[in-house]
Coordinates of C-alpha atoms in Angstrom, one line a residue:
X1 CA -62.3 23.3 -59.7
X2 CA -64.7 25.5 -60.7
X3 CA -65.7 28.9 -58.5
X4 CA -68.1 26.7 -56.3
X5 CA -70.8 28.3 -54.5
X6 CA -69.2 28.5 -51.0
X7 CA -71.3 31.3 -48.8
X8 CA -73.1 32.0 -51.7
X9 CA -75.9 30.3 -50.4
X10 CA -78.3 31.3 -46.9
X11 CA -80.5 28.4 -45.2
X12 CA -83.2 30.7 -43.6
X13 CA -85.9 28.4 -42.6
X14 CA -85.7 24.1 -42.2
X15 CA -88.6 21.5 -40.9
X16 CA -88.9 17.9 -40.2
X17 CA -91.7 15.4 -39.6
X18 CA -91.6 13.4 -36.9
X19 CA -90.3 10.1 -37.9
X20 CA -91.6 6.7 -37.0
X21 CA -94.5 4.5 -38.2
X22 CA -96.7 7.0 -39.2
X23 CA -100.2 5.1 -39.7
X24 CA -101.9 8.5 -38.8
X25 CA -101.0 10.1 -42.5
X26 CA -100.2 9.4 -45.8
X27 CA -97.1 11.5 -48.0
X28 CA -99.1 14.4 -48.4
X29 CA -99.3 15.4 -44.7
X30 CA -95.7 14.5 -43.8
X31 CA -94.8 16.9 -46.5
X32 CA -97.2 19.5 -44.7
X33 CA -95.7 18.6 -41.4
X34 CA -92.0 19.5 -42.3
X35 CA -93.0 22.7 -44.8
X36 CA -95.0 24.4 -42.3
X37 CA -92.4 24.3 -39.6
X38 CA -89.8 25.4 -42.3
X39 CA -91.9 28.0 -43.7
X40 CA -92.7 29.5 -39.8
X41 CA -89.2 29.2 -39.2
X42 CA -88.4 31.3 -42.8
X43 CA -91.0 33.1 -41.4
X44 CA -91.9 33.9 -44.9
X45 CA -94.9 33.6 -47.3
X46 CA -95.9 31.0 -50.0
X47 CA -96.1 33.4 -52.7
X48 CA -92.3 34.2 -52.2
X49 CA -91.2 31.0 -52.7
X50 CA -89.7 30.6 -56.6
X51 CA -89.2 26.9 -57.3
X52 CA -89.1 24.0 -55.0
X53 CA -87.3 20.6 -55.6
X54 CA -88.9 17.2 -54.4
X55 CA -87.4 14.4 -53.5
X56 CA -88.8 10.5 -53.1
X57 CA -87.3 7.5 -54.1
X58 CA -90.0 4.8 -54.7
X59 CA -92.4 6.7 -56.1
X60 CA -94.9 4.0 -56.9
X61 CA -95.9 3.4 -53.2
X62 CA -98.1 5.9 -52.6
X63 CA -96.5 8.9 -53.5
X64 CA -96.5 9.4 -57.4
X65 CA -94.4 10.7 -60.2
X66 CA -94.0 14.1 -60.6
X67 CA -93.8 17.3 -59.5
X68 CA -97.5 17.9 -58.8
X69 CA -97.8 15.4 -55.5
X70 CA -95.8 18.0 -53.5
X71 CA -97.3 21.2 -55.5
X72 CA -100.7 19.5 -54.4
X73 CA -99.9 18.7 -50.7
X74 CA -99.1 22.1 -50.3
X75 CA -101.3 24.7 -52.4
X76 CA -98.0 25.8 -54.4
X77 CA -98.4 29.3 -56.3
X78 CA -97.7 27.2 -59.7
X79 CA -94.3 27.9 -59.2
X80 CA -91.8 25.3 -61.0
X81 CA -91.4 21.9 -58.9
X82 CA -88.8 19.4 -60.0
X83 CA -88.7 15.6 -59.1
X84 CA -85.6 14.2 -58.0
X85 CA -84.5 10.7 -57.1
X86 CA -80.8 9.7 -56.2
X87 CA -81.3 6.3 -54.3
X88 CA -81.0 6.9 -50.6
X89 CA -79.3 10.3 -51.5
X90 CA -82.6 11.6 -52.8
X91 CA -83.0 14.4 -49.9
X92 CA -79.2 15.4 -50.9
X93 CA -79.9 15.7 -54.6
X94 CA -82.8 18.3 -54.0
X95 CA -80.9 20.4 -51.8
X96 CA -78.7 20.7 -54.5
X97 CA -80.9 21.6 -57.2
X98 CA -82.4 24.3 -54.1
X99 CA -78.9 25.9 -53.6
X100 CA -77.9 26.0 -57.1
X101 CA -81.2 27.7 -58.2
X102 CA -80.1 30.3 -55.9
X103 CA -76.3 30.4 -56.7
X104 CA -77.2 30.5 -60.1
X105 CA -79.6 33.8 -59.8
X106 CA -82.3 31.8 -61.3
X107 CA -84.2 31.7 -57.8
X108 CA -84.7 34.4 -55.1
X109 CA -85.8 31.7 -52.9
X110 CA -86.0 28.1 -53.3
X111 CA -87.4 25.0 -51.4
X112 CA -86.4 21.7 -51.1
X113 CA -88.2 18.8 -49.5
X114 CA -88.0 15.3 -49.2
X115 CA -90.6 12.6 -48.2
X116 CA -91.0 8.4 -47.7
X117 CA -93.5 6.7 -46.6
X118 CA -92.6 3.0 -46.9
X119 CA -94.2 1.6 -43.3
X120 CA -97.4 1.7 -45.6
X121 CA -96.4 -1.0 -47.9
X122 CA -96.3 -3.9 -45.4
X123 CA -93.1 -5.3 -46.1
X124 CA -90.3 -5.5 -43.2
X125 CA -87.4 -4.0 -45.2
X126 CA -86.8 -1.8 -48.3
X127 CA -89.7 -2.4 -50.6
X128 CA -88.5 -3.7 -54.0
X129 CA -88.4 -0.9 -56.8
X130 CA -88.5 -1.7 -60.5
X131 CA -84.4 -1.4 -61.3
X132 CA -84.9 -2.1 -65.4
X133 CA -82.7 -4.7 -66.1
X134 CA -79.0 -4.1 -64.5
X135 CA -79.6 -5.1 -60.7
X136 CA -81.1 -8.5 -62.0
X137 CA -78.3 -9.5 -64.2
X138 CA -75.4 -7.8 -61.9
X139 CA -76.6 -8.7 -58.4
X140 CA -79.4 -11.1 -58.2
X141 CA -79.0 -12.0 -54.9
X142 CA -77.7 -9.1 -53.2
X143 CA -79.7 -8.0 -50.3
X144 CA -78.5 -4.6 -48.1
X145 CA -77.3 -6.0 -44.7
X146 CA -75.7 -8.5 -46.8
X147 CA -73.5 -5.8 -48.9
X148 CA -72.7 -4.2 -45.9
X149 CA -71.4 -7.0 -43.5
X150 CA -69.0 -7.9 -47.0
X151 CA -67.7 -4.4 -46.1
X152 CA -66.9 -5.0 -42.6
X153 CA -65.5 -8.3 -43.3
X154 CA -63.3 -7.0 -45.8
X155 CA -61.9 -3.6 -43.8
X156 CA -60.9 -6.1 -40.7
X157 CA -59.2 -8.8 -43.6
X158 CA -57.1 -5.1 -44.3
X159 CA -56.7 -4.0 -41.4
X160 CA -56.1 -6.8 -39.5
X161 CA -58.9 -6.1 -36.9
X162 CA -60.4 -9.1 -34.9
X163 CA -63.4 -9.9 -35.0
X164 CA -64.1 -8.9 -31.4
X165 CA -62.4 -5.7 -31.7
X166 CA -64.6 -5.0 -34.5
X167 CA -67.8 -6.1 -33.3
X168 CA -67.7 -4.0 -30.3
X169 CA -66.4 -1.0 -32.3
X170 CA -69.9 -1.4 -34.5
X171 CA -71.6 -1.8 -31.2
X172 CA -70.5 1.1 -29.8
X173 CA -71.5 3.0 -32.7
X174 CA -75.3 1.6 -32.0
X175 CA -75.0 2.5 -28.4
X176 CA -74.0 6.3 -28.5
X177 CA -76.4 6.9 -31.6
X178 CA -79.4 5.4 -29.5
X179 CA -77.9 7.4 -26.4
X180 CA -78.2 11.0 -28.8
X181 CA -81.7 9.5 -30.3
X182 CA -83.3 8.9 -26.9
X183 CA -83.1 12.9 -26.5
X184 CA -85.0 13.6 -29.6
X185 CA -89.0 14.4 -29.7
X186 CA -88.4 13.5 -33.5
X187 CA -86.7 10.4 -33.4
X188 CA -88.4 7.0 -34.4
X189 CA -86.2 5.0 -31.6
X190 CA -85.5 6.9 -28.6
X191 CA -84.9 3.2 -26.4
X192 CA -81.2 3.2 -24.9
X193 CA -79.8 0.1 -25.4
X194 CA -76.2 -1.4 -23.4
X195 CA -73.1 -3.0 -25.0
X196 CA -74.0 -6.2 -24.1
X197 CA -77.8 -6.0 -25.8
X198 CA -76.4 -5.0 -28.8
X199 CA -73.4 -8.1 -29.0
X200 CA -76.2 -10.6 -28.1
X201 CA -78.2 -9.4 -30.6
X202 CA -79.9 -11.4 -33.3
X203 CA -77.3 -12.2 -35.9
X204 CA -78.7 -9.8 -39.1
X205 CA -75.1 -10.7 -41.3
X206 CA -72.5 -11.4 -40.4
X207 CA -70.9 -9.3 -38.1
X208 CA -74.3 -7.1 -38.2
X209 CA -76.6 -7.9 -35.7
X210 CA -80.4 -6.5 -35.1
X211 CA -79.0 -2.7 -33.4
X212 CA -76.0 -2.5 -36.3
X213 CA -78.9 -2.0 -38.7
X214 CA -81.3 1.2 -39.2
X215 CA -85.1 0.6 -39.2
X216 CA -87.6 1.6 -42.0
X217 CA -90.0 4.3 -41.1
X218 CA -91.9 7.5 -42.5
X219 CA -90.8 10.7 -42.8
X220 CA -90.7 14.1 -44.6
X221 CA -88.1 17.4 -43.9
X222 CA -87.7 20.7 -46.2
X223 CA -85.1 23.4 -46.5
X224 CA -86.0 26.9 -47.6
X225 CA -82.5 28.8 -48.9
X226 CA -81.8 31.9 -50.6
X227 CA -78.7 35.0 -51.1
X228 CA -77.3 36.2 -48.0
X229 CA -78.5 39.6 -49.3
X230 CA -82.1 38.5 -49.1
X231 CA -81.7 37.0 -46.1
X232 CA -80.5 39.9 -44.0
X233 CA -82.9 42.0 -46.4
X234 CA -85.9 39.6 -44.0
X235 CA -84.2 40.6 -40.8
X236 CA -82.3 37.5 -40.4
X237 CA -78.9 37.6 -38.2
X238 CA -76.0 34.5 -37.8
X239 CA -77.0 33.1 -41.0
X240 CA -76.3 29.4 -41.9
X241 CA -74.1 29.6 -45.4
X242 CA -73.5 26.7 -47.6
X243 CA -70.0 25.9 -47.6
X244 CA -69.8 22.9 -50.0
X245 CA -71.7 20.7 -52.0
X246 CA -70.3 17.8 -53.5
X247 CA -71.8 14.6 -55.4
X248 CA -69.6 11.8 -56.4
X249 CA -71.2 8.4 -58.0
X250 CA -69.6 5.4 -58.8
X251 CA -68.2 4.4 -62.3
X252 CA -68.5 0.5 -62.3
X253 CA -64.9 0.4 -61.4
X254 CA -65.6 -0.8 -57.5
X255 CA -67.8 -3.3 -59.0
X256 CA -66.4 -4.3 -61.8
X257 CA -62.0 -3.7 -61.1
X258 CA -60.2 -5.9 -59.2
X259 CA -58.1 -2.2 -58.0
X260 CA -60.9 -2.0 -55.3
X261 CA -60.4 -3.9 -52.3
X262 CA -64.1 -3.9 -50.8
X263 CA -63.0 -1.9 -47.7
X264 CA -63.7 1.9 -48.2
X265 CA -65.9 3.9 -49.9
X266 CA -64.6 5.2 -53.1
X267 CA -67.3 8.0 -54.1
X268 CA -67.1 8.9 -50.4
X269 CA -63.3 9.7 -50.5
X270 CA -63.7 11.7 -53.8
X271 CA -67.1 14.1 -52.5
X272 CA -65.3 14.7 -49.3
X273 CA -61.9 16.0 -51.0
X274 CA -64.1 18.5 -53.6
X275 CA -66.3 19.4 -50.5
X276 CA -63.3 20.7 -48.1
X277 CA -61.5 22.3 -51.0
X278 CA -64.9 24.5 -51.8
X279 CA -65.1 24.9 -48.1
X280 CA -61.1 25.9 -47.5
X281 CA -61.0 22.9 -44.9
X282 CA -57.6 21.7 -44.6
X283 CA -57.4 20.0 -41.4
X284 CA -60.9 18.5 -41.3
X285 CA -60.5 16.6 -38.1
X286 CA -59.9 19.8 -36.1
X287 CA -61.9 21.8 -38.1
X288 CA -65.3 20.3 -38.7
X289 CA -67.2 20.7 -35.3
X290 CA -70.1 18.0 -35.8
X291 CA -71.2 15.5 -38.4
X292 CA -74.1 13.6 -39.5
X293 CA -72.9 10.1 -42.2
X294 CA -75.5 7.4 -43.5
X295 CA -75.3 5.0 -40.6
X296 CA -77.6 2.9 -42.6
X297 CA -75.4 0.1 -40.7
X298 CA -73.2 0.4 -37.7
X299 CA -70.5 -0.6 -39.8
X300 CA -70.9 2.1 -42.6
X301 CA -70.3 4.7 -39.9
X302 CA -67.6 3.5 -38.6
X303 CA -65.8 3.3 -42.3
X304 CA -67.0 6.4 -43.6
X305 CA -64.7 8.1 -40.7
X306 CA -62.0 6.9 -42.5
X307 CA -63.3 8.2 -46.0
X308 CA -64.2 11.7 -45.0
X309 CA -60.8 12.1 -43.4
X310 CA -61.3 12.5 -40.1
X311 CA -60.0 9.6 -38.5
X312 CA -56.4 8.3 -40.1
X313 CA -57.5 5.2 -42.2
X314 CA -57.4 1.6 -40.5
X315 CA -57.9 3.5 -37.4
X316 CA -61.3 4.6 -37.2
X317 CA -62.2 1.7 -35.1
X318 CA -59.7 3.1 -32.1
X319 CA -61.1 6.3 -32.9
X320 CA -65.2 5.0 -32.0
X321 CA -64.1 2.9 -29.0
X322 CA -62.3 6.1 -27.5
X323 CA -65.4 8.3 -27.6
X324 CA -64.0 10.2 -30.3
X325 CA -67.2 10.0 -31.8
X326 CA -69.6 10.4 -29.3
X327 CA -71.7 13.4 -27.7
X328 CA -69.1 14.5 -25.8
X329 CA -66.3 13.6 -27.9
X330 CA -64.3 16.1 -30.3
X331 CA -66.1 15.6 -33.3
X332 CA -70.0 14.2 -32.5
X333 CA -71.4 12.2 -34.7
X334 CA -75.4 11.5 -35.4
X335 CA -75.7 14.1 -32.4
X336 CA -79.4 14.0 -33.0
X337 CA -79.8 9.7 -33.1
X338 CA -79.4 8.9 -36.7
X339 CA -80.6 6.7 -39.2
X340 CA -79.9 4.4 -36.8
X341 CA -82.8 6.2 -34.6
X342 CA -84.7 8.0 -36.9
X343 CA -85.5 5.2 -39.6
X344 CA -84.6 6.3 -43.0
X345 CA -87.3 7.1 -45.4
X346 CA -85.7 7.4 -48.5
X347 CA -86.2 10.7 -50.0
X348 CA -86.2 12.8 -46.9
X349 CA -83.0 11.2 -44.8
X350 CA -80.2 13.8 -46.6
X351 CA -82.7 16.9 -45.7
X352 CA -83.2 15.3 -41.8
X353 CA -79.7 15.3 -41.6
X354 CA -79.0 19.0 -42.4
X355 CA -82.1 20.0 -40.2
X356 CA -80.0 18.9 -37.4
X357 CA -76.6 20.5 -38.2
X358 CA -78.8 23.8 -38.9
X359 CA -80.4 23.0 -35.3
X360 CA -77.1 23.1 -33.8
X361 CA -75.7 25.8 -35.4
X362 CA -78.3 28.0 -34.4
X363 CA -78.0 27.3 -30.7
X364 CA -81.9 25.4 -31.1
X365 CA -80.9 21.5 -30.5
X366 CA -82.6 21.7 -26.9
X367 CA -81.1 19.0 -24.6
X368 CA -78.7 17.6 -27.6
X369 CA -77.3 21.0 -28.1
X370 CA -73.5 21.1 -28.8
X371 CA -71.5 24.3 -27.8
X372 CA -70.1 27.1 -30.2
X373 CA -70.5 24.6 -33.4
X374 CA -69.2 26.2 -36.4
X375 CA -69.4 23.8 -39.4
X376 CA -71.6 20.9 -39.5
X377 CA -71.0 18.0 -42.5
X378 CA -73.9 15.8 -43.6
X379 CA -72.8 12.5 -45.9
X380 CA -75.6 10.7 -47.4
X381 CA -75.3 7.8 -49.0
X382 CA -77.2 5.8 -51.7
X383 CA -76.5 2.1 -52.7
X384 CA -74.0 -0.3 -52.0
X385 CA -70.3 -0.8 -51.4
X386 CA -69.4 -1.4 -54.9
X387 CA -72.0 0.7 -56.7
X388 CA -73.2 4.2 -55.3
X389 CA -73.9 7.7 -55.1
X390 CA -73.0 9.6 -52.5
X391 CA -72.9 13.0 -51.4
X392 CA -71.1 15.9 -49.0
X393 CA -72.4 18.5 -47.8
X394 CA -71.0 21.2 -45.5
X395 CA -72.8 24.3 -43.7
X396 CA -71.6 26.7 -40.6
X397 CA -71.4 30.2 -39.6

């Protein structure tokens, strides 16, 4: 592969909104929200910043086209903003334009920030976009918990899991995420919720019930990166490099080739092997200390495990019921609550997740702090199952 931009790459300052149903702002001040914490954290300047990269996904509501909406919020010198949109791995996708503007020498310093505000719109779910003319003809009647519980049905039809055993697997992945999200300010959902509430649950899809599914909410967060050179040049120490960044997006052939099976996540398996060979990570279960995945359902969690390969596949389920997963486990997972507890607002979820793993890393994760963490991966999905984009990305010390 090519020379890949492993250390390359400094995060020196990150924010994030709080997250929940924000009826007290619009867009433009959860944008402020997150940049102002990133920029005090930076502790750097406006007029030092290069180019920024904004991400939102339905730009329509509220939000707009364009680069100018986040140049506006925020008084930008008329420095160069790009728009970005990657379905749900929208906050991902500017990140990556960020670090590469920096790898690349064309940027001293870059910023990337994300922002959703969907709780406006009044609908109880996703709002639906404008998709042109290849959802309608492809999937008329798809709906998201529905593409999801097809995935758990068909990774316990291949892995001969029963139903039970799987259920309570998805369960528990519910009930340590709301465990982690109860200790964080930021969090939309901080309620701890039992075993038991989440099996009687509601019945969502089948097997998803109400708490296997992640809640719509507002929410902005922002990354400001640069060269390690620059970084230590603005008296920073322990910097936070970029190991790997890695996007991987579906071909039609899940969709559309019998050769997939329904189970996994294809594009998953593919961003994770490009992201630990830019990294040098080899033994990923024993070497990645901490990770935050798109736990957009229970279920999705539970597989992706599997396709980041940490847990040996058709055994990630074993892996979740023995705590492998959880706070206290070897490798924690949605240490700071999740989509699960945070809501996910399209553009800024990739960006919230990094703000955590950058948290930990720097010792600053208050009561959900993690000890000696050394590399933190972020996996940030957009789509479905069988048609998707998905990114890896991997930062440490």
């Amino acid at each position: 592969m090519a020379a890949g931009i492993r250390d390359k790459v400094a995060v020196i300052g990150m924010g994030c909104s709080k997250f929940g149903e924000r009826w007290d702002c619009g867009p433009e001040e959860l944008m402020v929200e997150a940049y102002l914490e990133a920029m005090a954290d930076a502790g750097i300047e406006p007029t030092q910043l290069d180019a920024a990269w904004f991400s939102t996904h339905i730009d329509e509501i509220g939000t707009g086209k364009g680069g100018t909406p986040l140049s506006i919020a925020l008084r930008l010198p008329n420095i160069a903003v790009t728009r970005v949109e990657n379905f749900c791995a929208s906050g991902s996708e500017a990140f990556r334009g960020a670090v590469y503007a920096v790898a690349a020498g064309a940027a001293d310093i870059a910023i990337a920030v994300g922002v959703e505000k969907l709780k406006d719109t009044g609908y109880g779910g996703l709002p639906t976009g404008n998709m042109g003319t290849y959802i309608p003809q492809t999937a008329p009647n798809g709906s998201a918990p529905g593409n999801f519980a097809q995935l758990a049905s068909a990774y316990r039809a291949k892995h001969t899991v029963s139903r039970e055993d799987l259920k309570r697997a998805i369960a528990h992945v519910s009930v340590k995420s709301h465990a982690n999200g109860s200790k964080n300010p930021k969090a939309h959902l901080r309620n701890v919720v039992t075993e038991e509430q989440v099996m009687a649950a509601p019945m969502i899809a089948e097997p998803l019930g109400l708490f296997d599914c992640c809640g719509v909410s507002d929410g902005a967060a922002a990354a400001i990166v640069t060269t390690p050179e620059i970084a230590r040049a603005l008296g920073k120490k322990d910097l936070v490099y970029v190991k790997a960044l890695q996007l991987s997006v579906s071909n039609g052939m899940e969709s559309q080739h019998n050769s997939w099976d329904g189970s996994y996540f294809h594009t998953a398996r593919i961003a994770a092997k490009k992201a630990y060979l830019e990294a040098g990570i080899e033994r990923p279960r024993d070497q990645i200390s901490m990770i935050e995945v798109h736990d957009c359902f229970s279920v999705t969690e539970l597989v992706t495990m599997e396709d980041l390969f940490i847990s040996p596949e058709g055994q990630g389920w074993k892996d979740v019921m023995n705590g492998f997963y959880d706070a206290d486990g070897q490798v924690p997972c949605q240490i700071d609550g999740g989509l699960k507890c945070f809501g996910h607002p399209i553009g800024a979820s990739g960006l919230r997740m990094l703000y955590e793993m950058y948290l930990q890393l720097q010792g600053r994760a208050g009561d959900r702090q993690l000890s000696n963490p050394s590399l933190g991966l972020t996996h940030n999905l957009g789509g479905a199952p069988a048609s998707n984009v998905c990114s890896v990305a991997i930062i440490g010390l």
